[in-house]
Amino acid sequence: MKKKLLLFFAALVPFCGFTAEPTIEQTLSIIKPDGVQAHHIGDIVSRFECQGLSVAAIKMVQLSKAQAEEFYSVHQNRPFFKDLVAYMISGPVVVQVLEGPNAVAKNREIMGATDPKKAAPHTIRADFGTDMEKNAVHGSDSLENAQKEIAFFFAKEDIFSSKDK
């Protein structure tokens, strides 16, 4: 009887409009100096768009040492911090706000593992990265960090969200 009731109510769900909508999120993506210098900007942006993420804001910037230190301050006590900062100021980067269903997780899936050698085939890092530092892209690791990282680079009025339509 219990199974029949479950089947009955499950059959009603699509007709009652109770389909679960995926959460529309925003996340930050950075195309790192190696990705910019190798002319992969278009390829990388296209990967995100082809897999369901929209660009809500985008710009090219040259980070100062102070900006890079502040942005990556969470890593300041790690042995790689100075090299990371030096690398991130070695050339321009492209920062973008990506938006879409479960954008944080989707972005991380499209990027692949931090180490390009361990990244799944056809991910950005597998295709364009060379090592742990020069891995083509950075992406927010959580929704909370995404909000902080987006605010670091963009004013609210510079983000054109589909949620505002």
Tab-separated table of N, CA and C in Angstrom:
chain	number	residue	atom	x	y	z
A	1	MET	N	0.826	-1.196	0.000
A	1	MET	CA	0.000	0.000	0.000
A	1	MET	C	0.873	1.264	0.000
A	2	LYS	N	1.921	1.263	0.851
A	2	LYS	CA	2.797	2.416	0.953
A	2	LYS	C	3.469	2.698	-0.398
A	3	LYS	N	3.907	1.634	-1.071
A	3	LYS	CA	4.567	1.777	-2.365
A	3	LYS	C	3.599	2.352	-3.399
A	4	LYS	N	2.332	1.916	-3.360
A	4	LYS	CA	1.335	2.420	-4.303
A	4	LYS	C	1.071	3.911	-4.079
A	5	LEU	N	1.036	4.323	-2.812
A	5	LEU	CA	0.827	5.736	-2.511
A	5	LEU	C	1.996	6.582	-3.015
A	6	LEU	N	3.213	6.089	-2.799
A	6	LEU	CA	4.389	6.808	-3.277
A	6	LEU	C	4.362	6.955	-4.789
A	7	LEU	N	4.014	5.891	-5.484
A	7	LEU	CA	3.935	5.946	-6.940
A	7	LEU	C	2.848	6.916	-7.393
A	8	PHE	N	1.720	6.915	-6.681
A	8	PHE	CA	0.628	7.814	-7.011
A	8	PHE	C	1.075	9.276	-6.894
A	9	PHE	N	1.696	9.628	-5.746
A	9	PHE	CA	2.125	11.009	-5.539
A	9	PHE	C	3.294	11.383	-6.450
A	10	ALA	N	4.186	10.457	-6.717
A	10	ALA	CA	5.303	10.720	-7.630
A	10	ALA	C	4.782	11.034	-9.026
A	11	ALA	N	3.715	10.363	-9.418
A	11	ALA	CA	3.133	10.602	-10.741
A	11	ALA	C	2.477	11.983	-10.818
A	12	LEU	N	2.015	12.511	-9.693
A	12	LEU	CA	1.371	13.823	-9.678
A	12	LEU	C	2.357	14.985	-9.744
A	13	VAL	N	3.564	14.778	-9.274
A	13	VAL	CA	4.525	15.873	-9.143
A	13	VAL	C	4.701	16.682	-10.421
A	14	PRO	N	4.959	16.078	-11.585
A	14	PRO	CA	5.149	16.900	-12.781
A	14	PRO	C	3.913	17.720	-13.148
A	15	PHE	N	2.742	17.222	-12.836
A	15	PHE	CA	1.510	17.915	-13.193
A	15	PHE	C	1.171	19.034	-12.219
A	16	CYS	N	1.729	18.983	-11.043
A	16	CYS	CA	1.428	19.989	-10.028
A	16	CYS	C	2.448	21.117	-10.015
A	17	GLY	N	3.470	21.032	-10.850
A	17	GLY	CA	4.472	22.085	-10.899
A	17	GLY	C	5.482	22.033	-9.779
A	18	PHE	N	5.670	20.890	-9.157
A	18	PHE	CA	6.607	20.774	-8.053
A	18	PHE	C	7.964	20.237	-8.498
A	19	THR	N	8.397	20.611	-9.683
A	19	THR	CA	9.710	20.152	-10.126
A	19	THR	C	10.772	20.993	-9.437
A	20	ALA	N	11.825	20.361	-9.028
A	20	ALA	CA	12.900	21.056	-8.330
A	20	ALA	C	13.744	21.833	-9.336
A	21	GLU	N	13.762	23.130	-9.184
A	21	GLU	CA	14.582	23.982	-10.045
A	21	GLU	C	15.995	24.012	-9.480
A	22	PRO	N	16.999	23.890	-10.339
A	22	PRO	CA	18.361	23.991	-9.826
A	22	PRO	C	18.629	25.413	-9.337
A	23	THR	N	19.473	25.533	-8.354
A	23	THR	CA	19.806	26.828	-7.791
A	23	THR	C	20.696	27.608	-8.756
A	24	ILE	N	20.276	28.819	-9.098
A	24	ILE	CA	21.094	29.689	-9.946
A	24	ILE	C	22.092	30.385	-9.025
A	25	GLU	N	23.359	30.185	-9.323
A	25	GLU	CA	24.440	30.743	-8.514
A	25	GLU	C	25.353	31.585	-9.391
A	26	GLN	N	26.197	32.348	-8.718
A	26	GLN	CA	27.285	33.048	-9.389
A	26	GLN	C	28.595	32.587	-8.772
A	27	THR	N	29.630	32.525	-9.596
A	27	THR	CA	30.955	32.140	-9.133
A	27	THR	C	31.986	32.972	-9.873
A	28	LEU	N	33.177	33.056	-9.301
A	28	LEU	CA	34.248	33.799	-9.957
A	28	LEU	C	35.177	32.841	-10.672
A	29	SER	N	35.577	33.234	-11.854
A	29	SER	CA	36.563	32.493	-12.630
A	29	SER	C	37.664	33.466	-13.039
A	30	ILE	N	38.897	33.028	-12.914
A	30	ILE	CA	40.030	33.831	-13.379
A	30	ILE	C	40.787	33.017	-14.414
A	31	ILE	N	40.994	33.605	-15.572
A	31	ILE	CA	41.901	33.010	-16.549
A	31	ILE	C	43.270	33.583	-16.207
A	32	LYS	N	44.156	32.706	-15.768
A	32	LYS	CA	45.457	33.105	-15.236
A	32	LYS	C	46.401	33.578	-16.345
A	33	PRO	N	47.533	34.190	-15.963
A	33	PRO	CA	48.458	34.721	-16.974
A	33	PRO	C	48.855	33.728	-18.065
A	34	ASP	N	49.042	32.456	-17.722
A	34	ASP	CA	49.432	31.489	-18.759
A	34	ASP	C	48.321	31.288	-19.781
A	35	GLY	N	47.076	31.281	-19.328
A	35	GLY	CA	45.942	31.129	-20.240
A	35	GLY	C	45.772	32.334	-21.150
A	36	VAL	N	46.012	33.529	-20.590
A	36	VAL	CA	45.918	34.760	-21.379
A	36	VAL	C	47.057	34.809	-22.395
A	37	GLN	N	48.286	34.566	-21.927
A	37	GLN	CA	49.461	34.662	-22.806
A	37	GLN	C	49.425	33.636	-23.937
A	38	ALA	N	48.797	32.492	-23.698
A	38	ALA	CA	48.717	31.445	-24.728
A	38	ALA	C	47.504	31.623	-25.653
A	39	HIS	N	46.794	32.746	-25.492
A	39	HIS	CA	45.633	33.066	-26.349
A	39	HIS	C	44.497	32.049	-26.211
A	40	HIS	N	44.235	31.617	-24.975
A	40	HIS	CA	43.162	30.652	-24.730
A	40	HIS	C	41.898	31.287	-24.149
A	41	ILE	N	41.829	32.609	-24.100
A	41	ILE	CA	40.670	33.267	-23.490
A	41	ILE	C	39.372	32.805	-24.149
A	42	GLY	N	39.289	32.904	-25.458
A	42	GLY	CA	38.068	32.523	-26.174
A	42	GLY	C	37.705	31.064	-25.977
A	43	ASP	N	38.718	30.193	-26.038
A	43	ASP	CA	38.472	28.759	-25.841
A	43	ASP	C	37.910	28.481	-24.451
A	44	ILE	N	38.480	29.153	-23.448
A	44	ILE	CA	38.058	28.906	-22.065
A	44	ILE	C	36.648	29.446	-21.826
A	45	VAL	N	36.381	30.675	-22.249
A	45	VAL	CA	35.040	31.250	-22.076
A	45	VAL	C	34.012	30.387	-22.800
A	46	SER	N	34.349	29.932	-23.982
A	46	SER	CA	33.447	29.080	-24.765
A	46	SER	C	33.117	27.786	-24.027
A	47	ARG	N	34.094	27.213	-23.357
A	47	ARG	CA	33.843	25.972	-22.599
A	47	ARG	C	32.779	26.197	-21.534
A	48	PHE	N	32.898	27.310	-20.823
A	48	PHE	CA	31.909	27.603	-19.782
A	48	PHE	C	30.523	27.790	-20.398
A	49	GLU	N	30.448	28.569	-21.468
A	49	GLU	CA	29.152	28.849	-22.088
A	49	GLU	C	28.533	27.602	-22.704
A	50	CYS	N	29.336	26.777	-23.332
A	50	CYS	CA	28.816	25.556	-23.959
A	50	CYS	C	28.288	24.560	-22.934
A	51	GLN	N	28.721	24.714	-21.683
A	51	GLN	CA	28.269	23.784	-20.654
A	51	GLN	C	27.270	24.425	-19.693
A	52	GLY	N	26.623	25.492	-20.148
A	52	GLY	CA	25.477	26.024	-19.416
A	52	GLY	C	25.728	27.181	-18.475
A	53	LEU	N	26.941	27.715	-18.443
A	53	LEU	CA	27.199	28.881	-17.606
A	53	LEU	C	27.206	30.131	-18.483
A	54	SER	N	26.659	31.212	-17.956
A	54	SER	CA	26.624	32.489	-18.675
A	54	SER	C	27.637	33.440	-18.059
A	55	VAL	N	28.179	34.324	-18.873
A	55	VAL	CA	29.089	35.350	-18.375
A	55	VAL	C	28.245	36.552	-17.960
A	56	ALA	N	28.265	36.869	-16.664
A	56	ALA	CA	27.498	37.993	-16.134
A	56	ALA	C	28.354	39.257	-16.025
A	57	ALA	N	29.674	39.084	-16.019
A	57	ALA	CA	30.621	40.204	-15.998
A	57	ALA	C	31.980	39.659	-16.411
A	58	ILE	N	32.769	40.501	-17.085
A	58	ILE	CA	34.100	40.060	-17.516
A	58	ILE	C	34.989	41.282	-17.725
A	59	LYS	N	36.256	41.155	-17.356
A	59	LYS	CA	37.228	42.212	-17.629
A	59	LYS	C	38.641	41.654	-17.531
A	60	MET	N	39.553	42.334	-18.230
A	60	MET	CA	40.965	41.979	-18.162
A	60	MET	C	41.634	42.985	-17.233
A	61	VAL	N	42.448	42.475	-16.315
A	61	VAL	CA	43.137	43.349	-15.364
A	61	VAL	C	44.580	42.893	-15.188
A	62	GLN	N	45.409	43.843	-14.801
A	62	GLN	CA	46.773	43.537	-14.385
A	62	GLN	C	46.784	43.720	-12.873
A	63	LEU	N	46.900	42.631	-12.140
A	63	LEU	CA	46.899	42.709	-10.682
A	63	LEU	C	48.187	43.349	-10.179
A	64	SER	N	48.062	44.181	-9.159
A	64	SER	CA	49.237	44.694	-8.459
A	64	SER	C	49.660	43.633	-7.440
A	65	LYS	N	50.849	43.782	-6.919
A	65	LYS	CA	51.319	42.845	-5.890
A	65	LYS	C	50.380	42.887	-4.681
A	66	ALA	N	49.976	44.089	-4.279
A	66	ALA	CA	49.081	44.236	-3.124
A	66	ALA	C	47.735	43.547	-3.375
A	67	GLN	N	47.199	43.700	-4.582
A	67	GLN	CA	45.920	43.046	-4.904
A	67	GLN	C	46.053	41.525	-4.863
A	68	ALA	N	47.112	40.999	-5.452
A	68	ALA	CA	47.313	39.547	-5.468
A	68	ALA	C	47.503	39.016	-4.053
A	69	GLU	N	48.257	39.745	-3.240
A	69	GLU	CA	48.458	39.319	-1.846
A	69	GLU	C	47.145	39.318	-1.081
A	70	GLU	N	46.327	40.330	-1.305
A	70	GLU	CA	45.034	40.395	-0.623
A	70	GLU	C	44.100	39.287	-1.110
A	71	PHE	N	44.024	39.103	-2.415
A	71	PHE	CA	43.115	38.099	-2.967
A	71	PHE	C	43.478	36.698	-2.480
A	72	TYR	N	44.756	36.389	-2.445
A	72	TYR	CA	45.212	35.053	-2.040
A	72	TYR	C	45.673	35.008	-0.583
A	73	SER	N	45.220	35.946	0.249
A	73	SER	CA	45.666	36.025	1.645
A	73	SER	C	45.392	34.751	2.438
A	74	VAL	N	44.412	33.978	2.028
A	74	VAL	CA	44.115	32.710	2.699
A	74	VAL	C	45.322	31.761	2.638
A	75	HIS	N	46.203	31.980	1.664
A	75	HIS	CA	47.382	31.124	1.492
A	75	HIS	C	48.665	31.766	2.029
A	76	GLN	N	48.574	32.884	2.729
A	76	GLN	CA	49.768	33.647	3.091
A	76	GLN	C	50.779	32.885	3.937
A	77	ASN	N	50.365	31.900	4.682
A	77	ASN	CA	51.305	31.129	5.505
A	77	ASN	C	51.788	29.857	4.824
A	78	ARG	N	51.423	29.673	3.590
A	78	ARG	CA	51.839	28.476	2.857
A	78	ARG	C	53.145	28.744	2.121
A	79	PRO	N	53.932	27.690	1.914
A	79	PRO	CA	55.243	27.890	1.284
A	79	PRO	C	55.185	28.410	-0.152
A	80	PHE	N	54.087	28.212	-0.840
A	80	PHE	CA	53.987	28.630	-2.244
A	80	PHE	C	53.440	30.049	-2.426
A	81	PHE	N	53.111	30.740	-1.336
A	81	PHE	CA	52.438	32.036	-1.417
A	81	PHE	C	53.208	33.058	-2.259
A	82	LYS	N	54.490	33.243	-1.992
A	82	LYS	CA	55.275	34.253	-2.730
A	82	LYS	C	55.331	33.933	-4.217
A	83	ASP	N	55.519	32.656	-4.548
A	83	ASP	CA	55.555	32.262	-5.960
A	83	ASP	C	54.195	32.482	-6.625
A	84	LEU	N	53.118	32.186	-5.899
A	84	LEU	CA	51.768	32.384	-6.432
A	84	LEU	C	51.523	33.862	-6.741
A	85	VAL	N	51.873	34.718	-5.799
A	85	VAL	CA	51.691	36.161	-5.995
A	85	VAL	C	52.525	36.638	-7.187
A	86	ALA	N	53.788	36.218	-7.237
A	86	ALA	CA	54.666	36.624	-8.347
A	86	ALA	C	54.091	36.164	-9.687
A	87	TYR	N	53.584	34.961	-9.714
A	87	TYR	CA	52.994	34.435	-10.946
A	87	TYR	C	51.739	35.213	-11.349
A	88	MET	N	50.872	35.493	-10.391
A	88	MET	CA	49.600	36.160	-10.703
A	88	MET	C	49.780	37.615	-11.130
A	89	ILE	N	50.946	38.211	-10.856
A	89	ILE	CA	51.199	39.578	-11.323
A	89	ILE	C	52.131	39.587	-12.542
A	90	SER	N	52.462	38.411	-13.059
A	90	SER	CA	53.397	38.311	-14.187
A	90	SER	C	52.785	38.721	-15.527
A	91	GLY	N	51.487	38.893	-15.568
A	91	GLY	CA	50.803	39.300	-16.789
A	91	GLY	C	49.338	39.524	-16.493
A	92	PRO	N	48.598	40.025	-17.466
A	92	PRO	CA	47.175	40.272	-17.236
A	92	PRO	C	46.395	38.976	-17.019
A	93	VAL	N	45.277	39.120	-16.322
A	93	VAL	CA	44.350	38.012	-16.097
A	93	VAL	C	42.968	38.461	-16.561
A	94	VAL	N	42.117	37.504	-16.845
A	94	VAL	CA	40.725	37.801	-17.185
A	94	VAL	C	39.871	37.293	-16.037
A	95	VAL	N	39.141	38.208	-15.409
A	95	VAL	CA	38.245	37.822	-14.321
A	95	VAL	C	36.821	37.883	-14.847
A	96	GLN	N	36.036	36.893	-14.455
A	96	GLN	CA	34.656	36.853	-14.932
A	96	GLN	C	33.741	36.280	-13.863
A	97	VAL	N	32.524	36.773	-13.881
A	97	VAL	CA	31.466	36.213	-13.046
A	97	VAL	C	30.680	35.273	-13.939
A	98	LEU	N	30.650	34.017	-13.543
A	98	LEU	CA	29.873	33.016	-14.270
A	98	LEU	C	28.592	32.757	-13.500
A	99	GLU	N	27.510	32.550	-14.229
A	99	GLU	CA	26.211	32.355	-13.596
A	99	GLU	C	25.499	31.180	-14.238
A	100	GLY	N	24.802	30.421	-13.402
A	100	GLY	CA	24.018	29.318	-13.920
A	100	GLY	C	23.629	28.364	-12.817
A	101	PRO	N	22.943	27.298	-13.180
A	101	PRO	CA	22.545	26.296	-12.194
A	101	PRO	C	23.779	25.679	-11.532
A	102	ASN	N	23.820	25.756	-10.206
A	102	ASN	CA	24.928	25.178	-9.432
A	102	ASN	C	26.286	25.600	-10.004
A	103	ALA	N	26.443	26.897	-10.247
A	103	ALA	CA	27.611	27.434	-10.954
A	103	ALA	C	28.941	27.107	-10.292
A	104	VAL	N	29.002	27.120	-8.966
A	104	VAL	CA	30.280	26.855	-8.289
A	104	VAL	C	30.764	25.450	-8.622
A	105	ALA	N	29.912	24.468	-8.421
A	105	ALA	CA	30.296	23.071	-8.696
A	105	ALA	C	30.522	22.849	-10.186
A	106	LYS	N	29.688	23.446	-11.023
A	106	LYS	CA	29.821	23.275	-12.473
A	106	LYS	C	31.149	23.850	-12.963
A	107	ASN	N	31.496	25.030	-12.474
A	107	ASN	CA	32.766	25.652	-12.837
A	107	ASN	C	33.934	24.741	-12.452
A	108	ARG	N	33.891	24.192	-11.260
A	108	ARG	CA	34.988	23.341	-10.789
A	108	ARG	C	35.074	22.060	-11.626
A	109	GLU	N	33.934	21.544	-12.020
A	109	GLU	CA	33.906	20.355	-12.882
A	109	GLU	C	34.527	20.664	-14.250
A	110	ILE	N	34.181	21.798	-14.821
A	110	ILE	CA	34.696	22.187	-16.136
A	110	ILE	C	36.197	22.472	-16.070
A	111	MET	N	36.656	23.062	-14.952
A	111	MET	CA	38.085	23.356	-14.796
A	111	MET	C	38.915	22.083	-14.676
A	112	GLY	N	38.444	21.132	-13.875
A	112	GLY	CA	39.221	19.926	-13.608
A	112	GLY	C	40.088	20.089	-12.371
A	113	ALA	N	40.788	19.036	-12.016
A	113	ALA	CA	41.643	19.030	-10.827
A	113	ALA	C	42.734	20.095	-10.933
A	114	THR	N	43.168	20.606	-9.781
A	114	THR	CA	44.202	21.640	-9.731
A	114	THR	C	45.459	21.225	-10.478
A	115	ASP	N	45.853	19.975	-10.319
A	115	ASP	CA	47.027	19.448	-11.018
A	115	ASP	C	46.594	18.976	-12.405
A	116	PRO	N	47.048	19.642	-13.457
A	116	PRO	CA	46.635	19.256	-14.812
A	116	PRO	C	46.898	17.783	-15.139
A	117	LYS	N	47.920	17.202	-14.521
A	117	LYS	CA	48.235	15.789	-14.773
A	117	LYS	C	47.168	14.857	-14.191
A	118	LYS	N	46.433	15.362	-13.186
A	118	LYS	CA	45.386	14.563	-12.541
A	118	LYS	C	43.984	14.964	-13.000
A	119	ALA	N	43.904	15.992	-13.812
A	119	ALA	CA	42.602	16.490	-14.274
A	119	ALA	C	41.993	15.530	-15.295
A	120	ALA	N	40.684	15.406	-15.241
A	120	ALA	CA	39.966	14.544	-16.190
A	120	ALA	C	40.191	15.046	-17.617
A	121	PRO	N	40.193	14.134	-18.578
A	121	PRO	CA	40.359	14.539	-19.981
A	121	PRO	C	39.293	15.561	-20.396
A	122	HIS	N	39.685	16.468	-21.261
A	122	HIS	CA	38.802	17.483	-21.840
A	122	HIS	C	38.355	18.550	-20.847
A	123	THR	N	39.002	18.613	-19.676
A	123	THR	CA	38.755	19.735	-18.774
A	123	THR	C	39.734	20.844	-19.152
A	124	ILE	N	39.459	22.049	-18.693
A	124	ILE	CA	40.317	23.186	-19.034
A	124	ILE	C	41.750	22.949	-18.580
A	125	ARG	N	41.914	22.505	-17.350
A	125	ARG	CA	43.274	22.319	-16.837
A	125	ARG	C	44.008	21.176	-17.532
A	126	ALA	N	43.299	20.125	-17.888
A	126	ALA	CA	43.942	19.021	-18.619
A	126	ALA	C	44.398	19.491	-19.992
A	127	ASP	N	43.596	20.326	-20.635
A	127	ASP	CA	43.901	20.760	-21.996
A	127	ASP	C	44.861	21.945	-22.074
A	128	PHE	N	44.811	22.852	-21.086
A	128	PHE	CA	45.592	24.082	-21.192
A	128	PHE	C	46.614	24.287	-20.076
A	129	GLY	N	46.528	23.536	-18.984
A	129	GLY	CA	47.459	23.709	-17.873
A	129	GLY	C	48.746	22.931	-18.079
A	130	THR	N	49.811	23.391	-17.413
A	130	THR	CA	51.094	22.691	-17.510
A	130	THR	C	51.579	22.169	-16.165
A	131	ASP	N	51.220	22.858	-15.077
A	131	ASP	CA	51.610	22.402	-13.741
A	131	ASP	C	50.635	22.987	-12.717
A	132	MET	N	50.903	22.749	-11.442
A	132	MET	CA	49.985	23.182	-10.383
A	132	MET	C	49.784	24.705	-10.372
A	133	GLU	N	50.820	25.454	-10.711
A	133	GLU	CA	50.717	26.907	-10.715
A	133	GLU	C	50.139	27.406	-12.039
A	134	LYS	N	50.706	26.947	-13.118
A	134	LYS	CA	50.267	27.368	-14.457
A	134	LYS	C	49.196	26.393	-14.956
A	135	ASN	N	48.048	26.466	-14.295
A	135	ASN	CA	46.960	25.544	-14.631
A	135	ASN	C	45.776	26.250	-15.302
A	136	ALA	N	46.058	27.406	-15.871
A	136	ALA	CA	45.146	28.160	-16.738
A	136	ALA	C	44.025	28.921	-16.034
A	137	VAL	N	43.437	28.370	-14.979
A	137	VAL	CA	42.263	29.011	-14.379
A	137	VAL	C	42.227	28.884	-12.860
A	138	HIS	N	41.525	29.828	-12.266
A	138	HIS	CA	41.169	29.775	-10.843
A	138	HIS	C	39.651	29.808	-10.793
A	139	GLY	N	39.071	29.099	-9.841
A	139	GLY	CA	37.629	29.161	-9.642
A	139	GLY	C	37.294	29.109	-8.169
A	140	SER	N	36.263	29.809	-7.777
A	140	SER	CA	35.817	29.804	-6.384
A	140	SER	C	35.538	28.381	-5.931
A	141	ASP	N	35.888	28.088	-4.669
A	141	ASP	CA	35.706	26.727	-4.159
A	141	ASP	C	34.431	26.543	-3.345
A	142	SER	N	33.706	27.628	-3.091
A	142	SER	CA	32.439	27.531	-2.359
A	142	SER	C	31.593	28.749	-2.707
A	143	LEU	N	30.326	28.665	-2.432
A	143	LEU	CA	29.427	29.787	-2.702
A	143	LEU	C	29.814	30.997	-1.851
A	144	GLU	N	30.170	30.741	-0.602
A	144	GLU	CA	30.587	31.825	0.298
A	144	GLU	C	31.831	32.533	-0.247
A	145	ASN	N	32.833	31.758	-0.657
A	145	ASN	CA	34.045	32.360	-1.218
A	145	ASN	C	33.764	33.036	-2.556
A	146	ALA	N	32.853	32.474	-3.333
A	146	ALA	CA	32.490	33.089	-4.615
A	146	ALA	C	31.970	34.506	-4.387
A	147	GLN	N	31.115	34.675	-3.400
A	147	GLN	CA	30.554	35.995	-3.120
A	147	GLN	C	31.648	36.988	-2.728
A	148	LYS	N	32.600	36.541	-1.908
A	148	LYS	CA	33.716	37.407	-1.500
A	148	LYS	C	34.612	37.736	-2.690
A	149	GLU	N	34.922	36.723	-3.488
A	149	GLU	CA	35.819	36.917	-4.625
A	149	GLU	C	35.192	37.808	-5.698
A	150	ILE	N	33.911	37.639	-5.940
A	150	ILE	CA	33.214	38.494	-6.908
A	150	ILE	C	33.264	39.949	-6.441
A	151	ALA	N	32.981	40.175	-5.158
A	151	ALA	CA	32.993	41.534	-4.604
A	151	ALA	C	34.391	42.155	-4.664
A	152	PHE	N	35.425	41.337	-4.642
A	152	PHE	CA	36.803	41.834	-4.735
A	152	PHE	C	37.038	42.514	-6.086
A	153	PHE	N	36.461	41.978	-7.141
A	153	PHE	CA	36.723	42.470	-8.498
A	153	PHE	C	35.603	43.301	-9.120
A	154	PHE	N	34.368	43.104	-8.676
A	154	PHE	CA	33.241	43.732	-9.368
A	154	PHE	C	32.298	44.440	-8.403
A	155	ALA	N	31.855	45.631	-8.806
A	155	ALA	CA	30.767	46.307	-8.103
A	155	ALA	C	29.463	45.658	-8.562
A	156	LYS	N	28.467	45.665	-7.711
A	156	LYS	CA	27.182	45.031	-8.050
A	156	LYS	C	26.608	45.552	-9.371
A	157	GLU	N	26.758	46.858	-9.627
A	157	GLU	CA	26.182	47.435	-10.844
A	157	GLU	C	26.921	47.022	-12.118
A	158	ASP	N	28.065	46.382	-11.965
A	158	ASP	CA	28.823	45.912	-13.130
A	158	ASP	C	28.534	44.454	-13.484
A	159	ILE	N	27.624	43.839	-12.736
A	159	ILE	CA	27.263	42.438	-12.979
A	159	ILE	C	25.867	42.408	-13.589
A	160	PHE	N	25.765	41.790	-14.752
A	160	PHE	CA	24.500	41.733	-15.481
A	160	PHE	C	23.925	40.335	-15.344
A	161	SER	N	23.154	40.154	-14.303
A	161	SER	CA	22.624	38.850	-13.944
A	161	SER	C	21.329	38.540	-14.675
A	162	SER	N	21.175	37.294	-15.061
A	162	SER	CA	19.906	36.861	-15.653
A	162	SER	C	18.804	36.865	-14.602
A	163	LYS	N	19.191	36.859	-13.327
A	163	LYS	CA	18.213	36.896	-12.240
A	163	LYS	C	17.508	38.252	-12.172
A	164	ASP	N	18.119	39.281	-12.761
A	164	ASP	CA	17.554	40.630	-12.716
A	164	ASP	C	16.515	40.879	-13.799
A	165	LYS	N	16.340	39.931	-14.701
A	165	LYS	CA	15.416	40.128	-15.831
A	165	LYS	C	13.992	39.868	-15.444
